[in-house]
Tab-separated table of C-alpha atoms in Angstrom:
chain	number	residue	atom	x	y	z
T	29	MET	CA	75.268	-135.578	-3.047
T	30	SER	CA	77.140	-137.603	-0.421
T	31	SER	CA	75.562	-140.598	1.251
T	32	THR	CA	75.436	-138.647	4.536
T	33	GLN	CA	73.603	-135.712	2.899
T	34	ASP	CA	71.209	-138.121	1.212
T	35	ARG	CA	70.495	-139.839	4.527
T	36	VAL	CA	69.778	-136.509	6.225
T	37	LEU	CA	67.501	-135.444	3.377
T	38	LYS	CA	65.655	-138.764	3.389
T	39	THR	CA	65.138	-138.493	7.168
T	40	ARG	CA	63.503	-135.079	6.718
T	41	LEU	CA	61.319	-136.405	3.884
T	42	LEU	CA	60.102	-139.370	5.931
T	43	GLN	CA	58.818	-136.987	8.613
T	44	LEU	CA	56.448	-135.266	6.172
T	45	GLU	CA	52.681	-135.727	5.983
T	46	CYS	CA	51.892	-136.361	2.320
T	47	HIS	CA	50.821	-139.052	-0.144
T	48	PHE	CA	54.379	-140.411	-0.292
T	49	THR	CA	54.495	-141.168	3.468
T	50	TRP	CA	50.991	-142.559	4.013
T	51	ALA	CA	51.920	-146.161	3.155
T	52	LEU	CA	49.716	-146.360	0.064
T	53	ASN	CA	50.497	-149.674	-1.625
T	54	LYS	CA	49.853	-149.421	-5.363
T	55	ASN	CA	49.020	-153.144	-5.434
T	56	ASP	CA	45.961	-152.420	-3.279
T	57	THR	CA	44.157	-150.497	-6.024
T	58	ASP	CA	43.640	-150.297	-9.771
T	59	LEU	CA	45.614	-147.136	-10.561
T	60	THR	CA	44.013	-146.569	-13.970
T	61	ASP	CA	40.541	-146.862	-12.464
T	62	LEU	CA	41.546	-144.590	-9.571
T	63	MET	CA	42.749	-141.965	-12.060
T	64	THR	CA	39.422	-142.188	-13.914
T	65	ARG	CA	37.514	-141.692	-10.666
T	66	LEU	CA	39.671	-138.738	-9.669
T	67	LYS	CA	39.105	-137.045	-13.028
T	68	GLU	CA	35.377	-137.548	-12.583
T	69	GLN	CA	35.669	-136.079	-9.075
T	70	LEU	CA	37.561	-133.103	-10.508
T	71	ASN	CA	34.674	-132.327	-12.842
T	72	LEU	CA	32.198	-132.574	-9.968
T	73	ASP	CA	34.334	-130.373	-7.705
T	74	LEU	CA	34.818	-127.513	-10.184
T	75	GLY	CA	33.852	-124.330	-8.396
T	76	ARG	CA	34.722	-125.642	-4.938
T	77	GLU	CA	37.729	-123.978	-3.334
T	78	THR	CA	39.418	-126.875	-1.522
T	79	GLY	CA	38.158	-129.920	-3.403
T	80	VAL	CA	39.852	-129.146	-6.724
T	81	PRO	CA	43.397	-128.507	-5.408
T	82	ARG	CA	43.163	-131.659	-3.280
T	83	THR	CA	42.125	-133.731	-6.282
T	84	TYR	CA	44.973	-132.341	-8.421
T	85	SER	CA	47.438	-133.260	-5.670
T	86	TYR	CA	46.060	-136.803	-5.464
T	87	MET	CA	46.166	-137.148	-9.261
T	88	GLY	CA	49.799	-136.064	-9.184
T	89	PHE	CA	50.644	-138.897	-6.791
T	90	VAL	CA	48.789	-141.456	-8.921
T	91	LYS	CA	50.701	-140.243	-11.991
T	92	PHE	CA	53.931	-140.749	-10.028
T	93	LEU	CA	52.884	-144.327	-9.198
T	94	LEU	CA	52.168	-144.831	-12.896
T	95	GLY	CA	55.701	-143.681	-13.703
T	96	SER	CA	54.807	-140.307	-15.261
T	97	ASN	CA	56.921	-137.873	-13.228
T	98	ALA	CA	56.487	-134.928	-15.617
T	99	GLU	CA	52.694	-135.186	-15.490
T	100	ALA	CA	52.855	-135.661	-11.719
T	101	LEU	CA	54.851	-132.441	-11.387
T	102	SER	CA	52.299	-130.593	-13.524
T	103	TYR	CA	49.390	-131.766	-11.349
T	104	PHE	CA	51.186	-130.892	-8.096
T	105	GLU	CA	52.066	-127.415	-9.349
T	106	ARG	CA	48.456	-126.868	-10.448
T	107	SER	CA	47.336	-127.823	-6.949
T	108	VAL	CA	49.692	-125.233	-5.437
T	109	GLU	CA	48.547	-122.567	-7.895
T	110	LEU	CA	44.866	-123.112	-7.078
T	111	THR	CA	45.505	-123.221	-3.330
T	112	LEU	CA	47.467	-119.961	-3.389
T	113	SER	CA	44.680	-118.317	-5.396
T	114	GLN	CA	42.431	-118.687	-2.364
T	115	GLY	CA	44.313	-115.807	-0.753
T	116	ASN	CA	45.525	-115.415	2.813
T	117	ASP	CA	45.555	-118.111	5.475
T	118	CYS	CA	46.011	-121.014	3.064
T	119	ASP	CA	49.381	-122.256	4.385
T	120	LYS	CA	47.998	-125.313	6.165
T	121	LEU	CA	46.299	-126.361	2.917
T	122	LEU	CA	49.725	-126.457	1.240
T	123	VAL	CA	51.343	-128.905	3.671
T	124	VAL	CA	50.431	-132.075	1.757
T	125	VAL	CA	51.237	-130.842	-1.752
T	126	TYR	CA	54.524	-129.212	-0.654
T	127	GLY	CA	55.443	-132.576	0.862
T	128	ASP	CA	54.479	-134.290	-2.391
T	129	LEU	CA	56.644	-131.874	-4.387
T	130	ALA	CA	59.617	-132.374	-2.063
T	131	TRP	CA	59.376	-136.142	-2.544
T	132	LEU	CA	58.863	-135.942	-6.302
T	133	HIS	CA	61.888	-133.684	-6.778
T	134	TYR	CA	63.922	-136.066	-4.610
T	135	HIS	CA	62.939	-139.003	-6.839
T	136	MET	CA	63.773	-136.944	-9.925
T	137	GLY	CA	67.203	-136.050	-8.536
T	138	HIS	CA	66.318	-132.351	-8.166
T	139	PHE	CA	67.803	-131.980	-4.675
T	140	THR	CA	67.897	-128.169	-4.592
T	141	GLU	CA	64.163	-127.985	-5.365
T	142	CYS	CA	63.526	-130.739	-2.825
T	143	GLU	CA	65.255	-128.753	-0.064
T	144	SER	CA	63.403	-125.615	-1.123
T	145	TYR	CA	60.034	-127.274	-0.423
T	146	LEU	CA	61.318	-128.725	2.835
T	147	ASN	CA	62.267	-125.206	3.912
T	148	LYS	CA	58.804	-123.899	2.942
T	149	LEU	CA	57.282	-126.604	5.165
T	150	SER	CA	59.562	-125.614	8.058
T	151	GLU	CA	58.333	-122.031	7.732
T	152	ILE	CA	54.693	-123.179	7.879
T	153	LYS	CA	55.480	-125.270	10.965
T	154	ASN	CA	57.056	-122.220	12.653
T	155	ILE	CA	53.894	-120.182	11.978
T	156	TYR	CA	51.534	-122.995	13.023
T	157	PRO	CA	53.406	-125.158	15.540
T	158	SER	CA	50.285	-127.028	16.686
T	159	ILE	CA	50.404	-130.319	14.732
T	160	PRO	CA	48.521	-132.260	13.410
T	161	TYR	CA	46.476	-129.855	11.308
T	162	ALA	CA	42.834	-130.664	10.671
T	163	GLU	CA	43.432	-129.844	6.994
T	164	VAL	CA	46.096	-132.567	6.723
T	165	LEU	CA	44.026	-135.140	8.614
T	166	GLY	CA	41.061	-134.392	6.370
T	167	GLU	CA	43.074	-134.736	3.185
T	168	LYS	CA	44.543	-137.989	4.507
T	169	GLY	CA	41.003	-139.225	5.216
T	170	TRP	CA	39.882	-138.518	1.631
T	171	THR	CA	43.009	-140.188	0.265
T	172	PHE	CA	42.391	-143.414	2.192
T	173	LEU	CA	38.683	-143.341	1.343
T	174	LYS	CA	39.301	-143.182	-2.408
T	175	PHE	CA	42.379	-145.431	-2.603
T	176	SER	CA	40.962	-148.787	-1.523
T	177	ARG	CA	38.330	-150.328	0.729
T	178	LYS	CA	41.254	-151.817	2.693
T	179	TYR	CA	41.993	-148.304	3.941
T	180	TYR	CA	38.471	-147.430	5.135
T	181	GLU	CA	39.263	-147.892	8.831
T	182	ARG	CA	42.264	-145.568	8.508
T	183	SER	CA	40.035	-143.068	6.707
T	184	LYS	CA	37.510	-143.219	9.532
T	185	VAL	CA	40.215	-142.471	12.129
T	186	CYS	CA	41.547	-139.491	10.142
T	187	PHE	CA	38.130	-137.867	9.678
T	188	SER	CA	37.265	-138.427	13.351
T	189	GLU	CA	40.524	-136.809	14.455
T	190	ALA	CA	40.021	-133.874	12.043
T	191	LEU	CA	36.523	-133.287	13.432
T	192	LYS	CA	37.869	-133.121	16.983
T	193	LEU	CA	39.874	-130.089	15.817
T	194	ASP	CA	37.141	-128.611	13.593
T	195	PRO	CA	33.737	-130.152	14.513
T	196	ASP	CA	31.623	-128.131	12.075
T	197	ASN	CA	33.748	-128.619	8.963
T	198	SER	CA	31.389	-129.765	6.225
T	199	GLU	CA	34.027	-131.697	4.245
T	200	TRP	CA	35.262	-133.777	7.161
T	201	ASN	CA	31.680	-134.448	8.285
T	202	THR	CA	30.865	-135.563	4.743
T	203	GLY	CA	33.938	-137.808	4.546
T	204	LEU	CA	33.137	-139.516	7.851
T	205	ALA	CA	29.504	-139.998	6.786
T	206	ILE	CA	30.545	-141.691	3.534
T	207	VAL	CA	33.070	-144.026	5.141
T	208	LEU	CA	30.573	-145.015	7.851
T	209	TYR	CA	27.942	-145.639	5.155
T	210	ARG	CA	30.352	-147.946	3.339
T	211	THR	CA	31.550	-149.874	6.393
T	212	GLU	CA	28.477	-150.198	8.618
T	213	TYR	CA	26.152	-153.154	8.212
T	214	ILE	CA	22.567	-152.622	9.358
T	215	ASP	CA	19.359	-154.529	8.795
T	216	GLN	CA	15.703	-153.800	9.465
T	217	HIS	CA	16.086	-154.948	13.085
T	218	SER	CA	18.881	-152.476	13.905
T	219	VAL	CA	18.029	-149.983	16.632
T	220	ALA	CA	20.934	-147.606	16.064
T	221	SER	CA	23.127	-146.520	13.188
T	222	ASN	CA	26.285	-144.414	13.409
T	223	ALA	CA	26.096	-143.880	9.650
T	224	ILE	CA	22.577	-142.437	9.835
T	225	ASP	CA	23.540	-140.123	12.705
T	226	GLN	CA	26.634	-138.924	10.846
T	227	LEU	CA	24.776	-138.490	7.547
T	228	ARG	CA	22.313	-136.204	9.346
T	229	ARG	CA	25.215	-134.191	10.823
T	230	ALA	CA	26.884	-133.955	7.421
T	231	ILE	CA	23.676	-132.744	5.749
T	232	ALA	CA	23.243	-130.131	8.498
T	233	THR	CA	26.715	-128.746	7.718
T	234	ASN	CA	26.216	-129.029	3.944
T	235	PRO	CA	22.478	-128.825	3.123
T	236	ASP	CA	23.128	-128.590	-0.633
T	237	ASP	CA	24.869	-131.978	-0.875
T	238	ASN	CA	22.208	-134.089	-2.544
T	239	VAL	CA	24.388	-137.219	-2.698
T	240	LEU	CA	24.315	-137.334	1.114
T	241	LYS	CA	20.515	-137.113	1.046
T	242	VAL	CA	20.242	-140.161	-1.223
T	243	LEU	CA	22.671	-142.120	0.971
T	244	LEU	CA	20.578	-141.245	4.018
T	245	GLY	CA	17.451	-142.273	2.121
T	246	LEU	CA	19.031	-145.646	1.291
T	247	ARG	CA	19.895	-146.261	4.939
T	248	LEU	CA	16.479	-145.175	6.225
T	249	SER	CA	14.743	-147.483	3.742
T	250	VAL	CA	16.586	-150.450	5.272
T	251	LEU	CA	15.011	-149.501	8.611
T	252	LYS	CA	11.617	-149.264	6.830
T	253	LYS	CA	11.405	-145.492	7.358
T	254	TYR	CA	10.016	-145.222	3.867
T	255	GLN	CA	8.268	-141.842	4.079
T	256	GLU	CA	11.387	-139.894	5.081
T	257	ALA	CA	13.551	-141.930	2.708
T	258	GLU	CA	11.275	-141.261	-0.258
T	259	SER	CA	11.176	-137.542	0.548
T	260	LEU	CA	14.977	-137.292	0.665
T	261	VAL	CA	15.459	-139.216	-2.577
T	262	GLU	CA	12.840	-137.189	-4.453
T	263	GLN	CA	14.350	-133.946	-3.155
T	264	ALA	CA	17.865	-134.988	-4.226
T	265	LEU	CA	16.763	-136.006	-7.718
T	266	GLU	CA	14.707	-132.836	-8.160
T	267	ARG	CA	17.610	-130.576	-7.142
T	268	SER	CA	20.429	-132.494	-8.874
T	269	PRO	CA	18.796	-134.367	-11.765
T	270	GLU	CA	22.047	-134.529	-13.781
T	271	HIS	CA	24.522	-135.291	-10.983
T	272	PRO	CA	25.994	-138.728	-11.824
T	273	HIS	CA	26.379	-139.855	-8.201
T	274	VAL	CA	22.815	-138.812	-7.392
T	275	ILE	CA	21.568	-140.742	-10.441
T	276	ARG	CA	23.599	-143.824	-9.432
T	277	TYR	CA	22.323	-143.951	-5.877
T	278	VAL	CA	18.750	-143.082	-6.787
T	279	GLY	CA	18.969	-145.966	-9.257
T	280	LYS	CA	20.068	-148.254	-6.419
T	281	TYR	CA	17.288	-146.939	-4.179
T	282	LEU	CA	14.647	-147.596	-6.840
T	283	ARG	CA	16.006	-151.107	-7.430
T	284	ASP	CA	15.894	-151.855	-3.699
T	285	GLN	CA	12.288	-150.616	-3.605
T	286	GLY	CA	11.296	-152.842	-6.525
T	287	SER	CA	11.066	-150.096	-9.181
T	288	VAL	CA	13.491	-151.909	-11.465
T	289	ASP	CA	12.420	-150.372	-14.783
T	290	ARG	CA	12.687	-146.821	-13.381
T	291	SER	CA	16.107	-147.701	-12.016
T	292	ILE	CA	17.242	-149.068	-15.389
T	293	ALA	CA	16.077	-145.894	-17.165
T	294	LEU	CA	17.967	-143.676	-14.689
T	295	LEU	CA	21.157	-145.717	-14.876
T	296	LYS	CA	21.111	-145.674	-18.677
T	297	ARG	CA	20.916	-141.880	-18.455
T	298	ALA	CA	23.911	-141.971	-16.133
T	299	LEU	CA	25.915	-143.992	-18.669
T	300	GLU	CA	25.875	-140.946	-20.943
T	301	LYS	CA	27.209	-138.640	-18.230
T	302	VAL	CA	29.971	-140.466	-16.352
T	303	SER	CA	33.475	-141.584	-17.199
T	304	ASN	CA	33.423	-144.414	-14.649
T	305	LYS	CA	30.996	-146.530	-16.688
T	306	ALA	CA	32.017	-149.867	-15.125
T	307	PHE	CA	30.130	-149.023	-11.920
T	308	ILE	CA	26.951	-148.172	-13.859
T	309	HIS	CA	27.137	-151.371	-15.938
T	310	HIS	CA	27.474	-153.336	-12.689
T	311	GLN	CA	24.380	-151.626	-11.273
T	312	LEU	CA	22.471	-152.296	-14.489
T	313	GLY	CA	23.485	-155.954	-14.296
T	314	LEU	CA	22.038	-156.125	-10.768
T	315	CYS	CA	18.844	-154.450	-11.978
T	316	TYR	CA	18.329	-157.004	-14.734
T	317	LYS	CA	19.122	-159.788	-12.264
T	318	LYS	CA	16.295	-158.534	-10.076
T	319	LYS	CA	14.033	-158.155	-13.093
T	320	THR	CA	14.484	-161.841	-13.983
T	321	VAL	CA	13.445	-162.751	-10.437
T	322	TYR	CA	10.271	-160.643	-10.711
T	323	LEU	CA	9.423	-162.083	-14.127
T	324	LYS	CA	9.884	-165.664	-12.913
T	325	ARG	CA	7.537	-165.005	-10.001
T	326	ALA	CA	4.960	-163.502	-12.354
T	327	GLY	CA	4.512	-166.690	-14.389
T	328	SER	CA	6.073	-168.869	-17.054
T	329	HIS	CA	3.920	-168.490	-20.173
T	330	HIS	CA	5.649	-167.943	-23.526
T	331	THR	CA	5.718	-164.123	-23.413
T	332	LYS	CA	7.185	-164.123	-19.932
T	333	SER	CA	9.786	-166.741	-20.932
T	334	ALA	CA	10.990	-164.508	-23.755
T	335	GLU	CA	11.185	-161.521	-21.360
T	336	ILE	CA	13.093	-163.585	-18.812
T	337	LYS	CA	15.581	-164.645	-21.483
T	338	ARG	CA	16.082	-161.022	-22.601
T	339	ALA	CA	16.529	-159.815	-19.020
T	340	GLN	CA	19.044	-162.601	-18.302
T	341	GLU	CA	20.987	-161.744	-21.470
T	342	GLN	CA	21.028	-158.055	-20.496
T	343	CYS	CA	22.200	-158.957	-16.988
T	344	ILE	CA	25.170	-160.906	-18.359
T	345	TYR	CA	25.890	-158.263	-21.027
T	346	HIS	CA	26.186	-155.438	-18.498
T	347	LEU	CA	28.264	-157.500	-16.060
T	348	GLU	CA	30.613	-158.470	-18.891
T	349	LYS	CA	30.910	-154.788	-19.863
T	350	ALA	CA	31.706	-153.892	-16.248
T	351	THR	CA	34.519	-156.462	-16.045
T	352	GLU	CA	35.782	-155.537	-19.511
T	353	LEU	CA	36.020	-151.847	-18.579
T	354	LYS	CA	37.527	-152.631	-15.164
T	355	PRO	CA	39.313	-156.008	-15.150
T	356	SER	CA	39.967	-155.690	-11.395
T	357	PHE	CA	36.241	-155.340	-10.578
T	358	ILE	CA	36.002	-158.282	-8.151
T	359	LEU	CA	32.342	-157.760	-7.200
T	360	ALA	CA	31.227	-157.691	-10.825
T	361	MET	CA	33.332	-160.760	-11.668
T	362	GLY	CA	31.824	-162.735	-8.801
T	363	GLU	CA	28.307	-161.775	-9.858
T	364	LEU	CA	29.068	-162.573	-13.507
T	365	ALA	CA	30.331	-166.044	-12.575
T	366	LEU	CA	27.112	-166.651	-10.635
T	367	GLN	CA	24.992	-165.525	-13.584
T	368	TYR	CA	26.865	-167.867	-15.919
T	369	GLY	CA	25.785	-170.587	-13.501
T	370	VAL	CA	22.169	-169.432	-13.578
T	371	ASN	CA	22.427	-169.530	-17.377
T	372	ARG	CA	23.578	-173.190	-17.102
T	373	ASP	CA	27.036	-172.440	-18.484
T	374	LEU	CA	28.592	-174.325	-15.574
T	375	THR	CA	32.085	-174.791	-17.023
T	376	LYS	CA	32.447	-171.091	-17.787
T	377	ALA	CA	31.088	-170.232	-14.337
T	378	GLU	CA	33.499	-172.585	-12.540
T	379	GLU	CA	36.502	-171.255	-14.471
T	380	LEU	CA	35.621	-167.647	-13.681
T	381	PHE	CA	34.901	-168.464	-10.032
T	382	GLN	CA	38.283	-170.172	-9.594
T	383	ASN	CA	40.010	-167.152	-11.103
T	384	VAL	CA	38.146	-164.525	-9.108
T	385	LEU	CA	38.386	-166.495	-5.827
T	386	LYS	CA	42.168	-166.651	-6.237
T	387	VAL	CA	42.499	-162.941	-7.053
T	388	ALA	CA	40.058	-161.815	-4.346
T	389	LYS	CA	41.875	-163.860	-1.705
T	390	GLU	CA	45.335	-162.660	-2.769
T	391	LYS	CA	44.219	-159.020	-2.804
T	392	ASN	CA	41.888	-159.365	0.192
T	393	ASP	CA	39.280	-157.648	-1.965
T	394	ASN	CA	35.630	-158.675	-1.500
T	395	TYR	CA	36.669	-162.305	-0.909
T	396	GLN	CA	33.725	-162.877	1.435
T	397	SER	CA	31.262	-161.664	-1.197
T	398	VAL	CA	32.733	-163.954	-3.878
T	399	LEU	CA	32.671	-166.914	-1.467
T	400	LEU	CA	28.970	-166.367	-0.825
T	401	ASN	CA	28.262	-166.318	-4.564
T	402	TYR	CA	30.302	-169.493	-5.024
T	403	ALA	CA	28.407	-171.251	-2.230
T	404	VAL	CA	25.090	-170.222	-3.834
T	405	PHE	CA	26.384	-171.503	-7.191
T	406	GLN	CA	27.291	-174.867	-5.649
T	407	GLN	CA	23.951	-175.183	-3.876
T	408	TYR	CA	21.549	-174.182	-6.627
T	409	ASN	CA	23.373	-174.590	-9.941
T	410	VAL	CA	25.787	-177.472	-9.376
T	411	ARG	CA	23.501	-179.077	-6.764
T	412	CYS	CA	26.494	-180.063	-4.645
T	413	GLU	CA	25.390	-179.507	-1.057
T	414	PRO	CA	28.691	-180.589	0.620
T	415	ALA	CA	30.634	-177.973	-1.394
T	416	ALA	CA	27.970	-175.352	-0.655
T	417	LEU	CA	28.174	-176.083	3.085
T	418	LYS	CA	31.966	-175.851	3.046
T	419	HIS	CA	31.950	-172.434	1.403
T	420	TYR	CA	29.038	-171.054	3.455
T	421	ILE	CA	31.003	-171.983	6.598
T	422	GLU	CA	34.189	-170.365	5.293
T	423	CYS	CA	32.226	-167.250	4.339
T	424	LEU	CA	30.574	-167.091	7.770
T	425	LYS	CA	33.911	-167.354	9.594
T	426	ILE	CA	35.455	-164.401	7.740
T	427	ASN	CA	33.015	-161.968	9.375
T	428	PRO	CA	29.705	-163.143	10.875
T	429	ASN	CA	28.507	-159.543	11.261
T	430	GLN	CA	28.706	-158.578	7.601
T	431	TYR	CA	25.789	-159.108	5.198
T	432	GLU	CA	27.574	-162.061	3.577
T	433	GLY	CA	28.238	-163.654	6.966
T	434	LYS	CA	24.627	-163.281	8.068
T	435	LYS	CA	23.364	-164.635	4.740
T	436	SER	CA	25.669	-167.653	5.042
T	437	ALA	CA	24.495	-168.284	8.608
T	438	GLN	CA	20.866	-168.300	7.468
T	439	LYS	CA	21.626	-170.678	4.582
T	440	LEU	CA	23.459	-173.047	6.945
T	441	LYS	CA	20.561	-172.997	9.394
T	442	ASP	CA	18.022	-173.652	6.638
T	443	ILE	CA	19.985	-176.608	5.222
T	444	SER	CA	20.674	-178.115	8.664
T	445	LYS	CA	17.082	-177.815	9.884
T	446	ARG	CA	15.782	-179.398	6.675
T	447	ARG	CA	18.189	-182.299	7.124
T	448	ILE	CA	17.225	-182.766	10.785
T	449	GLU	CA	13.541	-182.852	9.829
T	450	ASN	CA	14.369	-185.689	7.422
T	451	ASN	CA	16.714	-187.415	9.884
T	452	PRO	CA	16.525	-186.395	13.572
T	453	LYS	CA	19.869	-188.167	14.169
T	454	ASP	CA	21.852	-186.253	11.532
T	455	GLY	CA	24.984	-185.527	13.567
T	456	GLU	CA	26.637	-183.436	10.848
T	457	ALA	CA	23.610	-181.128	10.657
T	458	PHE	CA	23.717	-180.572	14.439
T	459	GLY	CA	27.452	-179.915	14.155
T	460	ILE	CA	26.836	-177.251	11.490
T	461	LEU	CA	24.303	-175.527	13.747
T	462	GLY	CA	26.914	-175.608	16.510
T	463	ILE	CA	29.430	-173.881	14.230
T	464	VAL	CA	26.888	-171.217	13.274
T	465	HIS	CA	26.006	-170.400	16.877
T	466	LYS	CA	29.700	-170.451	17.862
T	467	GLU	CA	30.516	-167.881	15.154
T	468	GLU	CA	27.515	-165.777	16.179
T	469	GLY	CA	28.841	-165.675	19.751
T	470	GLU	CA	26.016	-167.796	21.196
T	471	LYS	CA	28.245	-170.055	23.289
T	472	GLN	CA	25.654	-172.057	25.240
T	473	GLN	CA	23.561	-172.897	22.172
T	474	ALA	CA	26.710	-173.914	20.321
T	475	ILE	CA	27.712	-176.280	23.154
T	476	GLU	CA	24.251	-177.888	23.145
T	477	TYR	CA	24.354	-178.490	19.386
T	478	PHE	CA	27.906	-179.897	19.537
T	479	GLU	CA	26.892	-182.301	22.334
T	480	GLU	CA	23.843	-183.376	20.314
T	481	ALA	CA	26.079	-183.944	17.293
T	482	LEU	CA	28.562	-186.013	19.323
T	483	SER	CA	25.818	-188.406	20.350
T	484	TYR	CA	25.078	-189.328	16.704
T	485	VAL	CA	28.370	-189.095	14.800
T	486	ASP	CA	30.513	-192.218	14.364
T	487	ASN	CA	33.090	-190.874	11.886
T	488	GLU	CA	36.342	-190.663	13.874
T	489	ASP	CA	37.766	-187.633	12.065
T	490	TYR	CA	34.542	-185.688	12.422
T	491	LEU	CA	34.212	-186.776	16.082
T	492	ARG	CA	37.698	-185.394	16.745
T	493	GLU	CA	36.813	-182.104	15.023
T	494	LEU	CA	33.593	-181.766	17.033
T	495	CYS	CA	35.404	-182.492	20.293
T	496	GLU	CA	37.943	-179.769	19.539
T	497	LEU	CA	35.164	-177.290	18.739
T	498	ARG	CA	33.314	-178.227	21.918
T	499	LEU	CA	36.469	-177.879	24.052
T	500	SER	CA	37.267	-174.495	22.510
T	501	LEU	CA	34.092	-173.106	24.101
T	502	GLN	CA	34.997	-174.082	27.683
């Protein structure tokens, strides 16, 4: 093939809508873990018409990224076979996988086959000239949703656009509900929730989806709507007692409601049923973490001390299993480092924290969450308040509206107010309160705290910093 022919072919390929053109950076995900999750999804989707072909197509792309072109080809062809078996009017469903096949054959040097799929796509476009297709937007939404949390906003846009074209489609409503659930932060004082509204819409279009019911129950429980939440969770567990995702989320719900032992029992059942065991071990680690808190509150006699020790050991065991099974599991690594600190293994904790902070920052993966854990570690385990303050402030600045940002803001306020009670002329404490209110968008309160701080501080460097912060609010 001449360079001119190759350039023409490449131009046609770049215009396609498929996994190869959606700017999916393989460094943004753990490909082996993604493949495991897709295989698990395949088992859950068996019997559904569109879910299975879509998953095969996605698995084909992941195999390509892993360097297994022959396996990728097999998965793509299986996707086509299953889509065609649905009968008439399935052309739009073939757009993504035909694009994938065109690209794969191009990479394999099979240029005749590549052009054949490009021609098939041209025929579909002639039959259905109105682009974009809801089917393509929906598949793109699912791809972004499963690939990496970095792509959630793109997923949200795709599902929203698909629903404009097909408002009652149960799959696109479900996809949008899940991505909103994962990206929206609410607390008990929230008066509105897009995720709750969308979860209700998704359930209305797919009343048999019991995973959605548990997710809605989890959200409603945050707003203290316990009666409806409990009803949804019980209904989901009764109707899908063996569904691994239902078991996972019911386990989380029970833990949040304080039923830690019930949650542990459910999650251990789930371990026997799922291939993605790292997630379950992480959840079990969080359960045992909560159990140690309850046991410590209950008393410190000998029996309780032995139980606390066992619960702490189980917490660390499950978190270690999670990170062993999925070495890129940033959340579990951050929690494990914190638990090493709680267990007074400070050197081990510091080493793990330094490693996970570096990786999380480089990958932009849960860095804010790890920072919060590190600040807590510095405050309570190392007893180094200056380091804790530094990291709480950094955590707050990343995103004040996320859970981690709000938690950091509260910690900073608590520390500052305690210091001011001990020393009403503590300029640094007033400065910290100014930073908190500045990040929370409360400009006037921030100015007042900065001016109060300026009247007490005599350190020239800190005075200069405060002046700059004060001027930035004018």
